[in-house]
Amino acid sequence: MEEITLREIIDYARINEENAKRFYSEAAEKASAENVRAYLKHLAKEEQKHIDHLNELEKKVDKSGKIPKSHGVAKPLGYADYVGKVRLDETASYQDVLKAAMAKEKEAFESYRKYAALSDDEKAKALFLLLADEESRHLRGFEDKYDDFMREIENN
Amino acid sequence: MTEEKKEGQAGQGGGKPKVPRQGMPEQDPHVRARNFDEVTLGYTEEQALLEASRCLQCKKPFCTTGCPVGIDIKSFIGLIQSKDYLAALAKIKESSLLPAVCGRVCPQEMQCEKVCILSKKGDSVAIGRLERFVADFQAKHGGGQIPKAAAPTGKKIAIVGAGPSGLTAAFDLTVMGHKVTVFEALHKAGGVLVYGIPEFRLPKAIVEREVKVLEQMGVEIKLNYVIGKIKTIDQLMEEDGFDAVYICNGAGLPWFMGIPGENLNGVYSANEFLTRSNLMKAFQFPEFDTPIKRFKNVAVVGGGNVAMDAVRTALRLGADNAYIVYRRSQDELPARHEEVEHAMHEGVKFKLLTAPVKVLGNEQGWVKGLECIEMELGEPDDSGRRRPVAKPGSEFTLEVDAVVVSIGTSSNPLLFQTTPGLGQTKKGYIEVENEQTCRTTKKGVFAGGDIVTGSATVILAMGAGRSAAKNIDQYLKTGEWWSK
């Protein structure tokens, strides 16, 4: 793999989060259901928090040259592997949004894992794994929400 | 051929003779699995008297607190003990319009019977079976009177949906003297009682009987009338002069899993599958016009009461193998224990901790299998719950020619699209001030039942209908509303 700096890795992650923020904001513009629109706006705000978090991470890495310790990887429930992809248009439901979010988080998790595996540089590898672990927790968060939702609706 | 379900031995104290909880006579599982006749046959008078004799007539009865509509259970059982069955029924009807229905489909084990004092040391009084007994007694022997309405108030109320909630509200509002019109989208009144719950669990003649009583009381029921298409809520109020509207149209829009292959021929929502069989009488085709394909191997995805109804219907339509495919464990099956047990006895095969991942099709576009993956319970989360997680590499194929998806329902968007000012919750249901007042964000418009809570039980929907009626009456007197 080509040599890549830690700052470039964080830049890459930031672009991903910015894309996600744009994705949710644009979907919110399209959604006709008020409740779905509100949830999409909330998710766009969450992505901004991730961007802020990356900015903080960048400062820490710049200052110490060390990669912070991971809070661990979350085991997925498996929903993201099997629910089909959805396009968020004006008919989007809360369930659709969760599916789309799971797909995005899974994609991010897998790409960071892949780049970690391809990295020769220990610090770059550690940073990719740190990012992957964070995405795994985001993914699990959405899978838990989806599981709660499915459990609630299947109750009768 | 019938069999009587064995139940636990009695264990109550209080100096009363130890009479065991009376089992419910029911059709033999092997016979009933191939017919649509009612599974449970109801108590004989002798059994009802024995069961009623178990009631301790507590000074402070907990049972009534466990009933969502607050039936005076102690009193009605006391009247059975005195063999005054019609008075017992009248006592129930002070609080519940549909005892013959609730006696059959209510989850009493989670409500009144759960808090019966006898359940602390043994089996509770079989309250639901006694409720059914008195309702069936009247149906068989006649008697009872059509409830009288108060003097007309001159107020008009529109009810959207003729399910258990709408029928209950219609009854209460009519008794209060208001003029009620019920708008029903289908060609029969009853809602889930006629399109959802199968004949073998709830004979439709019972529902028809109750609807007839309402009509005799003066309730007008307009069938094949879709509010939001034929007329909007605003038109009902502004053009037709209705003083208030109660929306209780249920949550009838089925959820699907979103896995590949769900658009193949042979994949049904439980709603469609059951509506074809129950409402359209497809199980009696060609006597009735609507056909239904008879599948040999059927997988029903889900674990609730609707899933049990669908899988048992599939058996009765002639399936050799009928499966329940459910991603969680047996402890988490949301269906009533009694329904799960009935399904097991009838030969339904349970694939638990199993999640569908793909519906497989043949070249003609028909279902030929359901690819599944085994699940296992993961580590407990912060709440202590162990969520099911997929076991990598455990995929397998269930050879089926039909898949019925029964993972729940949501609200139909039609009313939101056509009713400006009607608030919606995050989950897509109608926003109300609270479930007691039933007041929506639109003045004069009330809502209750599944369209507010999501899919729940018949008795909870009836409870909402009762609350709505009380609050509509109050609104008509005061004109008071709330603001967010």
XYZ file of C-alpha atoms in Angstrom, chain B residues 18-456:
439
model
C -60.328 -27.795 46.444
C -61.766 -27.723 42.969
C -59.152 -27.809 40.181
C -59.187 -25.201 37.422
C -61.550 -26.579 34.836
C -59.924 -27.564 31.561
C -61.344 -26.273 28.327
C -62.911 -28.888 26.059
C -61.371 -28.675 22.594
C -61.264 -30.527 19.304
C -58.634 -33.235 18.964
C -55.495 -31.578 17.528
C -55.185 -34.029 14.625
C -58.790 -33.489 13.591
C -58.923 -29.720 14.071
C -55.668 -29.183 12.163
C -57.652 -29.979 9.021
C -60.865 -28.053 9.649
C -61.861 -24.452 10.314
C -64.299 -25.190 13.144
C -63.650 -23.527 16.475
C -60.802 -25.196 18.363
C -62.081 -24.625 21.884
C -65.637 -25.675 22.608
C -66.519 -23.703 25.726
C -67.558 -24.776 29.195
C -70.682 -26.766 29.927
C -72.911 -25.266 32.604
C -71.569 -27.806 35.087
C -67.971 -26.845 34.350
C -68.785 -23.149 34.543
C -70.380 -23.583 37.951
C -67.407 -25.584 39.205
C -64.978 -22.999 37.901
C -66.988 -20.108 39.309
C -67.029 -21.863 42.674
C -63.245 -21.457 42.808
C -63.561 -17.673 43.005
C -62.913 -16.516 46.569
C -65.019 -13.352 46.115
C -62.136 -11.323 47.570
C -62.982 -8.221 49.574
C -60.417 -6.318 47.542
C -60.354 -8.051 44.149
C -57.182 -7.501 42.150
C -58.675 -9.059 39.015
C -60.592 -5.909 38.048
C -57.395 -3.845 38.239
C -55.853 -6.240 35.703
C -58.657 -5.691 33.189
C -57.987 -2.870 30.698
C -61.693 -1.955 30.698
C -62.250 -2.546 34.405
C -64.904 -5.291 34.278
C -66.438 -5.995 37.700
C -65.174 -9.571 37.601
C -65.976 -10.484 41.179
C -69.624 -9.532 40.692
C -70.125 -11.328 37.401
C -68.588 -14.518 38.771
C -70.750 -14.171 41.869
C -73.799 -14.023 39.596
C -72.637 -17.194 37.838
C -72.376 -18.850 41.244
C -76.060 -17.864 41.691
C -76.818 -19.282 38.232
C -78.043 -15.872 37.080
C -76.147 -15.977 33.800
C -77.950 -13.155 32.044
C -77.318 -10.848 34.987
C -73.654 -11.907 34.867
C -73.544 -10.951 31.197
C -75.252 -7.633 31.908
C -72.642 -6.936 34.581
C -69.824 -7.547 32.068
C -71.574 -5.408 29.474
C -71.492 -2.450 31.844
C -67.796 -2.296 30.950
C -67.260 -4.358 27.810
C -69.277 -4.505 24.631
C -67.792 -7.766 23.368
C -67.607 -10.475 26.040
C -67.982 -13.350 23.566
C -64.987 -11.965 21.684
C -62.832 -11.075 24.676
C -63.629 -14.372 26.369
C -61.960 -16.004 23.376
C -59.084 -13.784 22.300
C -58.030 -11.681 25.306
C -54.653 -12.553 26.857
C -56.228 -13.016 30.296
C -53.110 -14.777 31.550
C -51.305 -11.432 31.215
C -54.151 -9.354 32.627
C -56.973 -10.248 35.056
C -55.908 -13.848 35.658
C -52.318 -12.822 36.269
C -53.312 -10.851 39.344
C -55.980 -13.293 40.612
C -55.089 -14.112 44.212
C -55.273 -17.852 43.477
C -52.414 -17.563 40.996
C -50.017 -16.934 43.877
C -50.275 -20.539 45.034
C -51.768 -22.344 42.064
C -54.028 -21.774 39.079
C -56.038 -18.587 38.781
C -59.778 -18.614 38.199
C -60.402 -19.081 34.454
C -62.016 -15.651 34.122
C -61.910 -15.535 30.325
C -63.607 -18.897 29.972
C -66.381 -17.829 32.353
C -66.821 -14.593 30.406
C -67.198 -16.628 27.231
C -69.616 -19.011 28.935
C -72.151 -16.325 29.862
C -71.917 -14.681 26.432
C -72.434 -18.032 24.696
C -75.241 -18.881 27.109
C -77.173 -15.822 25.985
C -76.471 -16.548 22.315
C -77.794 -20.059 22.740
C -80.746 -19.428 25.037
C -81.679 -15.865 24.154
C -82.623 -13.195 26.644
C -80.994 -9.908 27.442
C -82.087 -6.527 26.195
C -80.874 -4.014 23.660
C -79.267 -1.248 25.746
C -81.228 1.987 25.786
C -79.776 5.302 24.665
C -80.147 8.592 26.555
C -82.250 11.376 25.046
C -80.726 12.655 21.772
C -78.118 15.370 22.292
C -78.240 16.550 18.667
C -74.485 15.960 18.311
C -73.054 13.932 15.415
C -69.903 11.843 15.702
C -67.995 10.123 12.917
C -65.968 7.037 13.719
C -63.326 5.966 11.216
C -62.961 2.190 11.421
C -65.382 -0.496 12.588
C -62.905 -2.582 14.564
C -63.135 -3.316 18.290
C -62.193 0.233 19.249
C -64.687 1.863 16.892
C -67.505 -0.483 17.855
C -66.904 0.152 21.559
C -66.822 3.921 21.090
C -69.960 3.741 18.934
C -71.759 1.825 21.670
C -70.786 4.196 24.479
C -71.479 7.361 22.487
C -74.881 6.051 21.388
C -75.798 5.224 24.979
C -74.855 8.837 25.818
C -77.401 10.033 23.262
C -75.114 11.093 20.420
C -75.750 10.202 16.778
C -72.937 7.950 15.574
C -71.892 7.053 12.037
C -69.124 4.491 11.566
C -67.159 4.554 8.311
C -65.610 1.186 7.441
C -63.255 0.658 4.491
C -64.033 -3.051 4.102
C -67.334 -4.649 3.158
C -67.920 -6.011 6.663
C -67.743 -4.425 10.087
C -65.454 -5.895 12.722
C -61.950 -4.918 11.632
C -59.323 -7.392 12.775
C -62.056 -9.542 14.290
C -63.288 -10.399 10.789
C -60.241 -10.050 8.538
C -57.484 -11.086 10.946
C -58.565 -13.647 13.497
C -59.509 -16.957 11.862
C -62.844 -18.695 12.170
C -61.273 -21.494 14.229
C -60.389 -19.001 16.965
C -63.304 -16.598 16.662
C -66.416 -17.622 14.716
C -67.563 -14.669 12.629
C -71.213 -15.175 13.592
C -70.277 -13.804 17.024
C -68.992 -10.551 15.571
C -72.009 -10.226 13.281
C -74.285 -10.632 16.283
C -72.577 -7.816 18.192
C -72.610 -5.500 15.168
C -76.328 -6.153 14.743
C -76.978 -5.020 18.318
C -75.231 -1.727 17.561
C -77.341 -1.216 14.452
C -80.481 -1.932 16.462
C -79.374 0.774 18.889
C -79.278 3.259 16.004
C -75.619 3.266 14.968
C -75.226 3.803 11.230
C -72.423 1.761 9.662
C -71.267 2.819 6.188
C -69.334 -0.008 4.559
C -66.846 0.195 1.650
C -66.198 3.776 2.718
C -62.550 4.814 2.747
C -61.994 8.029 4.655
C -59.165 9.885 2.971
C -60.396 8.764 -0.476
C -64.166 9.205 -0.595
C -64.177 12.011 1.965
C -61.519 13.616 4.107
C -61.701 14.207 7.846
C -62.051 17.941 7.149
C -64.996 17.307 4.825
C -66.723 15.211 7.471
C -66.458 18.083 9.918
C -66.931 21.085 7.647
C -69.395 19.779 5.041
C -71.227 16.923 6.770
C -71.573 18.613 10.125
C -69.890 16.055 12.367
C -69.038 17.644 15.710
C -66.176 15.254 16.436
C -64.282 12.446 14.731
C -62.732 9.356 16.333
C -59.995 7.741 14.218
C -59.463 4.082 15.045
C -58.580 2.582 11.685
C -55.936 0.259 13.090
C -52.443 -0.385 11.860
C -52.994 -2.413 8.761
C -49.963 -1.736 6.619
C -47.708 -4.798 6.754
C -43.976 -4.615 7.314
C -41.692 -6.701 5.165
C -38.179 -7.874 5.975
C -36.393 -6.161 3.117
C -34.425 -9.291 2.203
C -33.803 -10.393 -1.398
C -36.592 -12.378 -3.066
C -39.483 -10.903 -1.128
C -41.187 -9.937 -4.397
C -41.452 -13.547 -5.623
C -44.810 -15.210 -6.239
C -45.818 -17.100 -3.127
C -44.655 -14.443 -0.679
C -47.575 -12.975 1.249
C -48.020 -10.549 4.058
C -49.911 -12.227 6.886
C -52.597 -9.577 6.374
C -53.235 -10.623 2.801
C -53.016 -14.332 3.561
C -55.442 -14.098 6.461
C -57.778 -11.597 4.802
C -58.150 -13.889 1.810
C -58.986 -16.812 4.029
C -61.027 -15.079 6.756
C -62.805 -12.098 5.252
C -63.068 -13.373 1.683
C -63.753 -16.944 2.841
C -61.161 -18.370 0.464
C -61.006 -21.508 2.593
C -64.510 -22.197 1.305
C -63.619 -21.652 -2.388
C -65.384 -22.328 -4.802
C -68.449 -21.791 -2.588
C -67.053 -18.257 -2.176
C -65.466 -16.347 -5.059
C -61.946 -15.664 -3.788
C -59.395 -18.415 -4.439
C -56.274 -19.137 -2.442
C -53.389 -21.256 -3.624
C -52.936 -24.367 -1.527
C -49.253 -24.704 -0.736
C -47.522 -27.867 0.436
C -44.739 -26.357 2.536
C -45.256 -22.979 4.136
C -42.917 -20.848 6.248
C -44.445 -18.127 8.380
C -41.915 -15.563 9.528
C -42.666 -14.090 12.949
C -43.724 -15.224 16.395
C -46.824 -13.249 17.345
C -50.484 -14.199 17.496
C -50.929 -13.215 13.852
C -48.081 -15.547 12.859
C -49.751 -18.384 14.799
C -53.058 -17.645 13.054
C -51.338 -17.697 9.659
C -49.390 -20.906 10.213
C -52.433 -22.741 11.581
C -54.473 -21.484 8.626
C -51.789 -22.826 6.272
C -52.136 -26.259 7.892
C -55.895 -26.174 7.540
C -55.570 -25.204 3.877
C -53.689 -28.469 3.368
C -49.974 -27.830 3.943
C -47.916 -30.930 4.722
C -45.337 -28.849 6.565
C -46.000 -25.513 8.204
C -43.108 -23.740 9.908
C -42.741 -20.802 12.255
C -39.414 -19.074 11.548
C -38.502 -16.725 14.388
C -35.182 -15.016 15.019
C -35.460 -15.002 18.812
C -35.830 -17.698 21.461
C -38.994 -19.455 22.645
C -39.108 -17.278 25.768
C -39.491 -14.214 23.585
C -42.301 -15.511 21.371
C -44.839 -12.691 21.613
C -47.828 -14.964 20.924
C -50.072 -16.134 23.742
C -48.806 -19.322 25.341
C -52.125 -20.998 24.561
C -51.818 -20.211 20.852
C -48.237 -21.518 20.695
C -49.303 -24.686 22.466
C -52.252 -25.184 20.129
C -49.993 -24.706 17.112
C -47.456 -27.207 18.448
C -50.149 -29.795 19.142
C -51.476 -29.363 15.626
C -48.078 -30.180 14.153
C -46.583 -26.769 13.384
C -42.777 -26.969 13.319
C -40.916 -24.216 15.143
C -37.608 -22.956 13.795
C -36.535 -20.685 16.636
C -33.359 -18.577 16.760
C -33.542 -18.669 12.991
C -33.540 -15.616 10.738
C -34.519 -15.588 7.061
C -31.863 -14.045 4.827
C -33.164 -14.677 1.295
C -36.260 -16.024 -0.445
C -35.230 -18.366 -3.255
C -37.222 -18.588 -6.473
C -37.516 -20.920 -9.461
C -37.314 -19.908 -13.132
C -41.020 -19.093 -13.218
C -40.639 -16.626 -10.368
C -42.288 -18.771 -7.679
C -40.876 -19.408 -4.232
C -38.854 -22.601 -3.945
C -37.095 -22.082 -0.634
C -36.183 -19.816 2.237
C -32.524 -19.364 3.040
C -32.060 -18.909 6.767
C -29.244 -18.429 9.233
C -29.070 -19.737 12.765
C -28.877 -17.210 15.565
C -27.513 -17.424 19.082
C -28.065 -15.209 22.066
C -25.294 -12.653 22.448
C -23.800 -11.188 25.582
C -26.246 -9.258 27.789
C -26.350 -5.559 26.952
C -26.650 -2.708 29.465
C -30.305 -3.598 30.042
C -29.418 -7.254 30.613
C -31.073 -8.326 27.361
C -29.346 -10.925 25.236
C -29.976 -10.008 21.634
C -29.787 -12.732 19.002
C -26.665 -12.588 16.851
C -26.057 -14.470 13.620
C -23.864 -17.604 13.731
C -21.491 -17.130 10.788
C -21.551 -20.026 8.314
C -24.758 -21.555 9.700
C -26.906 -20.767 6.645
C -29.346 -23.464 5.516
C -32.319 -23.694 3.168
C -35.856 -24.522 4.176
C -37.667 -26.057 1.218
C -40.961 -24.210 1.047
C -43.265 -23.033 -1.721
C -44.786 -20.132 0.211
C -43.531 -17.568 2.701
C -45.924 -15.566 4.861
C -44.348 -12.493 6.429
C -45.828 -11.735 9.818
C -43.413 -9.366 11.497
C -45.866 -6.615 12.313
C -47.839 -3.772 10.818
C -47.710 -0.003 10.725
C -50.092 2.833 10.007
C -51.557 3.509 6.602
C -50.252 6.941 5.444
C -53.541 7.925 3.763
C -55.019 9.887 6.659
C -51.788 11.784 7.273
C -51.622 12.706 3.595
C -55.191 14.009 3.545
C -55.573 15.557 6.998
C -53.597 18.764 7.516
C -52.677 19.311 11.148
C -52.822 15.651 12.169
C -49.572 15.025 14.062
C -47.503 11.884 13.603
C -45.105 10.164 16.013
C -41.564 9.080 15.118
C -42.808 5.517 14.605
C -45.506 6.756 12.227
C -48.615 6.576 14.430
C -51.095 9.349 15.246
C -49.802 11.742 17.896
C -52.166 12.218 20.819
C -52.041 14.274 24.001
C -52.011 10.956 25.876
C -53.680 7.569 25.503
C -56.356 8.459 28.072
C -57.714 11.634 26.461
C -57.175 10.399 22.853
C -57.012 14.048 21.707
C -54.943 14.511 18.558
C -53.196 17.698 17.453
C -56.304 18.651 15.465
C -59.245 20.116 17.346
C -62.287 17.866 17.497
C -60.367 14.857 16.190
C -59.635 11.962 18.556
C -57.646 8.782 17.925
C -57.118 5.484 19.708
C -56.317 1.802 19.321
C -53.543 0.431 17.123
C -53.280 3.663 15.083
C -51.933 5.291 18.252
C -50.190 2.463 20.079
C -49.115 0.234 17.206
C -50.422 -3.338 17.050
C -51.824 -4.342 20.422
